[in-house]
């Protein structure tokens, strides 16, 4: 701020105005992840970006990859008599790895034809090729596809994508650039380098996402091309006392590359903000000695023993800190100010258990897969028991889950009677599930006392959170896939076996109380805590991998040939070097999360020579730059290790402490917040406010309105048969759909087919039949697919009348259709707290009287809306729904609604005469369709006003067409006074639509 004020008055006013302008325009900036940005650009490019608006972006390709592997494995090895060179498990692992790293080059390049490496490379290439085919066939793309497609669109020097992108974004800032992969940089470089002002922000010392595709080599190459390079030389996070220690330990160190160096910085905060800690050294190293484990010389301590000892020592240390009355920045230090940072979930679980056992609040969500939790195991056990409640073993296993909470002793003492009681409960819960879904089981279990029982356990909040999460996932899967209970059981078993990286698998936070935060380094990146504990930074397990990610010069490569390849040893060494480099940067990130204090441990474990802390402290001396990939010698005595650590202590880098477990002090209970009492509800509930729809509005004529409309899965705006009194007129052309069934399910199936079928298909009947087959899974109707398809062809060849200039549905392609336009908009103020005008349906009726001429076929509907049955309904809240289709015909936009109502005499053959204009008008009035037509017209008006440049209601609103499909008989459809049978055309005045929009918005009807 001082810099901004250091100028004369005129310049100061100018700078102030710039800041005000920047704040005002901040929301206009494009702020997105790389993938979001690519998706947005591809959509704007259209065909130039090789992007189909109809494709679905999927988070994970794991299921598709597994399917491809199964098929290709049979194709490659199905005829072999001997064991294949590549097992199915290895093939699946290989496929997932090559799909995970699409920008890599497969190695070895030219393996011998009879070698396993040749088989692996060929299989990997086939997987990638088949994946592209199936993705396009299914209309799906992955996040990586967004990048590669945009990169391809930018490939040519004169590509339109390059021109559009740098014109649209003259200034581009890329944050966290050190985690960029080669394809991301290719997109950024081709679009903006030497065209826009390109600012790349990143810290190569924090490049820790190689396993996700982040490529530090890409960063280093890009940095070399920068015109200007600037460095942040002040640490705004950590105290000067800690910065000094970290500079001693890390200063000048090469973190995987001579170009990635820890430089000196100054600290913003002088001294230390941590006061009153029992051990206040900024960097503490607690050394575990062999003697307490009965080990001597250079014998290593088992990691299983260390996972018992170190977490207990950690819990005691944290307990002492929390009970010492320490402060941070002049406020009491709390549990939430402490982070325990690890690299493995196994280490995190050990620390979590130790803290919980010591009574110290802790939270850990990093062990992310909910399907590996105890809750998932108990749900699987319960679902298995539902299938076989007659088997005592299954029932007793279910009784031991959290749902029942029976112990082994209780099961023994209860005997057959207890088993029978549990079996009866299982049958009852299974019935609930069939009637109301899986969530009903969870509700029943809670009513039987599960919550109180589980929450009384240690870690009960974690278990209840997982149970609720699993219930939601099971409910969603059952609804999405239409699973029965046995099918749901099989699905859950598969999920537990396969594993994936999908977001929904991540466990949820069990509570948000003040607690010690346990997390991995990757989660901790970007965060800060007053005190950071690194209990297992000295240890890193290194295994020889068959699939090795490495760099050959600047080229990122994936070696898939396995250990039999002649070049495997060299490749493996290169891969281990890159892993060690990543781990050095992980160590840097972990240490620099602390604001005031870092506490670490060292112990002589088997994997200690690979650990990041060991390589920094034992693998080098103070002021040395090189950090070895592995410490040598790999085994040293306690005295030799202490001698090296003492060098660092003498240099001012750390303070050595002996790791001896102390008694954990009891934490003071959180003081009660006062006596709890029930709050009295004294406000009035506005029962007129609701979220409703057209169907909800007209339903009021039959029943009392409710506060919220139920969700429906079938059409609720069609009546199968409508009794009409108007005489049928016109030629008796037989209806193509005369022999087809009626009902909401049939109508829903027809709607779904019309929504997804392409009218420009060369073989329309085949296209319709394919879509019928696809949707009949969800809407099974007793009719042959071919028969229904044949009956739906004529409607596509029926002239649509005056509003459509006589064109047919077959002549209006998908680009000129907006299908199933969902909407939701506020009625008279929506959810505003201020008083809204009292608007009722009768006001809509008054608008109809004011704007419709007497000869309008729907003019009489005004009386219906102003009558007592409908007119008294308040229009307050939100209106939602979905318009079947909007057709663009020339410069006009027409609302279309499909109807499958039966308008003829049930005892007579159905013909086109039953769908002549007078009968259609009567059907419209009978079913309150005019209200639906008006509401949908308002929706279209608002949409066009928002999206269409130079929109004019008089010019662009093209009216409404209700297509009664059973009366549309193709080219032979009778036409009376210009109106084809089955097509009801209505063009309400645009003034009526705009007036109704104003009425629903703020209660002001246009004059």
Coordinates of C-alpha atoms in Angstrom, one line a residue, residues 634-854:
X634 CA 22.5 -47.3 4.0
X635 CA 23.0 -48.5 7.6
X636 CA 24.7 -46.5 10.3
X637 CA 24.8 -46.8 14.1
X638 CA 22.9 -44.4 16.3
X639 CA 26.2 -42.7 17.2
X640 CA 27.1 -42.1 13.6
X641 CA 23.7 -40.8 12.8
X642 CA 23.8 -38.5 15.8
X643 CA 27.2 -37.3 14.8
X644 CA 25.8 -36.1 11.4
X645 CA 22.7 -34.6 13.0
X646 CA 25.0 -32.7 15.4
X647 CA 26.7 -31.1 12.5
X648 CA 23.4 -29.7 11.4
X649 CA 22.6 -28.6 15.0
X650 CA 26.0 -26.8 15.2
X651 CA 25.3 -25.1 11.9
X652 CA 22.0 -23.8 13.5
X653 CA 19.6 -25.9 11.6
X654 CA 17.8 -28.0 14.2
X655 CA 17.6 -29.1 17.8
X656 CA 18.1 -32.8 18.6
X657 CA 15.8 -34.5 21.1
X658 CA 15.5 -38.1 22.1
X659 CA 12.2 -39.8 21.2
X660 CA 10.9 -41.2 24.5
X661 CA 7.2 -41.7 25.0
X662 CA 5.8 -39.6 27.9
X663 CA 2.5 -39.7 29.7
X664 CA -0.1 -37.8 27.6
X665 CA -1.5 -35.0 29.8
X666 CA -5.3 -34.8 30.0
X667 CA -6.8 -32.1 27.9
X668 CA -9.2 -29.8 29.7
X669 CA -12.8 -30.4 28.6
X670 CA -14.2 -27.7 26.4
X671 CA -16.3 -25.5 28.7
X672 CA -20.1 -25.8 28.2
X673 CA -21.7 -23.0 26.2
X674 CA -24.5 -22.6 28.7
X675 CA -27.7 -24.4 29.4
X676 CA -29.4 -25.7 26.2
X677 CA -33.1 -24.8 25.7
X678 CA -35.4 -25.3 22.9
X679 CA -35.9 -22.3 20.6
X680 CA -39.5 -21.1 20.3
X681 CA -40.7 -20.9 16.7
X682 CA -42.8 -17.8 16.4
X683 CA -42.6 -16.8 12.8
X684 CA -45.5 -17.3 10.4
X685 CA -44.9 -19.8 7.5
X686 CA -46.0 -18.5 4.1
X687 CA -47.9 -21.5 2.9
X688 CA -48.6 -19.8 -0.4
X689 CA -44.9 -20.0 -1.4
X690 CA -44.0 -23.1 -3.2
X691 CA -41.9 -24.6 -6.0
X692 CA -44.5 -25.7 -8.5
X693 CA -45.1 -26.5 -12.2
X694 CA -47.8 -26.3 -14.8
X695 CA -49.0 -29.7 -13.6
X696 CA -49.1 -28.5 -10.0
X697 CA -51.1 -25.4 -11.0
X698 CA -53.9 -27.3 -12.8
X699 CA -53.9 -30.0 -10.1
X700 CA -55.4 -27.5 -7.7
X701 CA -58.7 -27.8 -9.6
X702 CA -59.0 -31.3 -8.3
X703 CA -57.2 -31.3 -4.9
X704 CA -55.9 -29.0 -2.3
X705 CA -52.5 -27.5 -3.3
X706 CA -49.4 -28.6 -1.4
X707 CA -46.3 -26.7 -0.5
X708 CA -44.0 -28.5 -2.8
X709 CA -44.5 -30.4 -6.0
X710 CA -43.4 -34.1 -5.9
X711 CA -40.8 -35.2 -8.4
X712 CA -42.3 -37.3 -11.2
X713 CA -40.6 -39.7 -13.5
X714 CA -43.4 -40.1 -16.0
X715 CA -45.4 -37.6 -17.9
X716 CA -48.0 -36.0 -15.7
X717 CA -49.6 -33.6 -18.2
X718 CA -51.3 -36.1 -20.5
X719 CA -54.6 -37.8 -20.0
X720 CA -54.8 -41.1 -22.0
X721 CA -58.4 -40.5 -23.1
X722 CA -60.2 -37.1 -23.3
X723 CA -64.0 -37.2 -23.7
X724 CA -64.9 -34.8 -26.5
X725 CA -68.2 -33.6 -27.8
X726 CA -67.2 -31.9 -31.0
X727 CA -68.0 -34.0 -34.1
X728 CA -65.0 -35.5 -35.9
X729 CA -64.6 -33.9 -39.4
X730 CA -62.4 -34.6 -42.4
X731 CA -61.2 -37.7 -44.1
X732 CA -61.0 -40.9 -42.1
X733 CA -57.4 -41.6 -42.7
X734 CA -56.4 -44.4 -40.2
X735 CA -54.1 -43.3 -37.4
X736 CA -50.6 -45.0 -37.7
X737 CA -50.8 -45.3 -33.9
X738 CA -54.3 -46.7 -33.6
X739 CA -53.2 -50.1 -32.3
X740 CA -50.5 -48.8 -29.9
X741 CA -51.0 -48.7 -26.1
X742 CA -52.0 -45.7 -24.1
X743 CA -50.8 -44.3 -20.8
X744 CA -48.1 -42.2 -19.2
X745 CA -45.4 -44.8 -19.7
X746 CA -46.0 -45.0 -23.4
X747 CA -46.1 -41.2 -23.7
X748 CA -42.8 -40.9 -21.9
X749 CA -41.2 -43.5 -24.1
X750 CA -42.3 -41.6 -27.3
X751 CA -41.1 -38.3 -25.8
X752 CA -37.7 -39.8 -25.1
X753 CA -37.4 -41.2 -28.6
X754 CA -38.4 -37.8 -30.2
X755 CA -35.9 -36.0 -27.9
X756 CA -32.9 -38.1 -29.0
X757 CA -33.6 -39.3 -32.5
X758 CA -31.9 -37.6 -35.5
X759 CA -34.6 -36.8 -38.1
X760 CA -31.9 -36.4 -40.8
X761 CA -30.9 -40.1 -40.4
X762 CA -30.7 -41.9 -43.7
X763 CA -32.9 -44.7 -42.4
X764 CA -35.3 -42.9 -40.1
X765 CA -37.1 -46.1 -39.1
X766 CA -33.9 -47.8 -38.1
X767 CA -32.9 -44.7 -36.2
X768 CA -36.2 -44.6 -34.3
X769 CA -36.0 -48.3 -33.6
X770 CA -32.5 -47.9 -32.1
X771 CA -33.7 -45.1 -29.8
X772 CA -36.8 -47.1 -28.8
X773 CA -34.6 -50.0 -27.9
X774 CA -32.4 -47.7 -25.9
X775 CA -35.2 -46.0 -23.9
X776 CA -37.4 -49.0 -23.5
X777 CA -35.0 -50.2 -20.8
X778 CA -36.4 -47.4 -18.7
X779 CA -39.9 -47.3 -20.1
X780 CA -40.9 -50.8 -21.0
X781 CA -44.1 -50.9 -23.0
X782 CA -45.8 -54.0 -24.5
X783 CA -45.2 -53.2 -28.1
X784 CA -42.7 -54.4 -30.6
X785 CA -39.9 -51.9 -31.2
X786 CA -40.2 -52.2 -35.0
X787 CA -43.9 -51.6 -34.9
X788 CA -43.6 -48.5 -32.8
X789 CA -40.8 -47.2 -35.0
X790 CA -42.9 -47.8 -38.1
X791 CA -45.8 -45.9 -36.5
X792 CA -43.6 -42.9 -35.6
X793 CA -42.3 -42.4 -39.2
X794 CA -45.5 -40.8 -40.6
X795 CA -45.5 -38.1 -37.9
X796 CA -42.2 -36.9 -39.3
X797 CA -43.6 -36.5 -42.8
X798 CA -46.8 -34.6 -41.7
X799 CA -46.9 -30.9 -42.7
X800 CA -46.8 -28.8 -39.6
X801 CA -49.2 -26.1 -40.8
X802 CA -49.1 -22.3 -41.1
X803 CA -46.7 -21.6 -38.2
X804 CA -44.1 -23.8 -39.8
X805 CA -44.6 -22.8 -43.4
X806 CA -45.7 -26.3 -44.1
X807 CA -42.4 -28.0 -43.4
X808 CA -42.3 -31.4 -41.6
X809 CA -40.3 -32.7 -38.6
X810 CA -38.1 -34.6 -40.9
X811 CA -37.0 -31.3 -42.5
X812 CA -36.0 -29.7 -39.2
X813 CA -32.5 -31.0 -38.1
X814 CA -31.0 -31.1 -34.7
X815 CA -29.1 -27.8 -35.1
X816 CA -32.5 -26.1 -35.4
X817 CA -34.0 -27.8 -32.4
X818 CA -33.6 -27.2 -28.7
X819 CA -34.8 -30.4 -27.0
X820 CA -36.1 -30.7 -23.5
X821 CA -35.3 -27.1 -22.4
X822 CA -35.4 -27.3 -18.6
X823 CA -36.3 -24.1 -16.8
X824 CA -36.9 -22.6 -13.4
X825 CA -37.8 -19.0 -12.7
X826 CA -39.2 -17.0 -9.8
X827 CA -42.8 -16.1 -9.5
X828 CA -43.6 -12.7 -8.1
X829 CA -40.3 -12.3 -6.3
X830 CA -39.3 -15.9 -5.8
X831 CA -37.5 -16.2 -2.5
X832 CA -37.1 -12.5 -1.8
X833 CA -37.7 -11.7 1.9
X834 CA -39.4 -8.5 1.1
X835 CA -43.2 -8.5 0.5
X836 CA -44.1 -9.6 -3.0
X837 CA -47.2 -8.5 -4.9
X838 CA -50.2 -10.7 -4.5
X839 CA -50.5 -12.3 -7.9
X840 CA -53.0 -15.1 -8.7
X841 CA -53.9 -17.2 -11.7
X842 CA -57.0 -15.0 -12.1
X843 CA -54.7 -12.2 -13.1
X844 CA -53.4 -14.3 -16.0
X845 CA -57.1 -14.8 -17.1
X846 CA -57.6 -11.0 -17.1
X847 CA -54.5 -10.7 -19.4
X848 CA -56.1 -13.2 -21.7
X849 CA -59.3 -11.2 -21.9
X850 CA -57.3 -8.0 -22.6
X851 CA -55.2 -9.4 -25.4
X852 CA -57.1 -12.2 -27.1
X853 CA -59.7 -11.5 -29.8
X854 CA -63.2 -13.0 -29.5

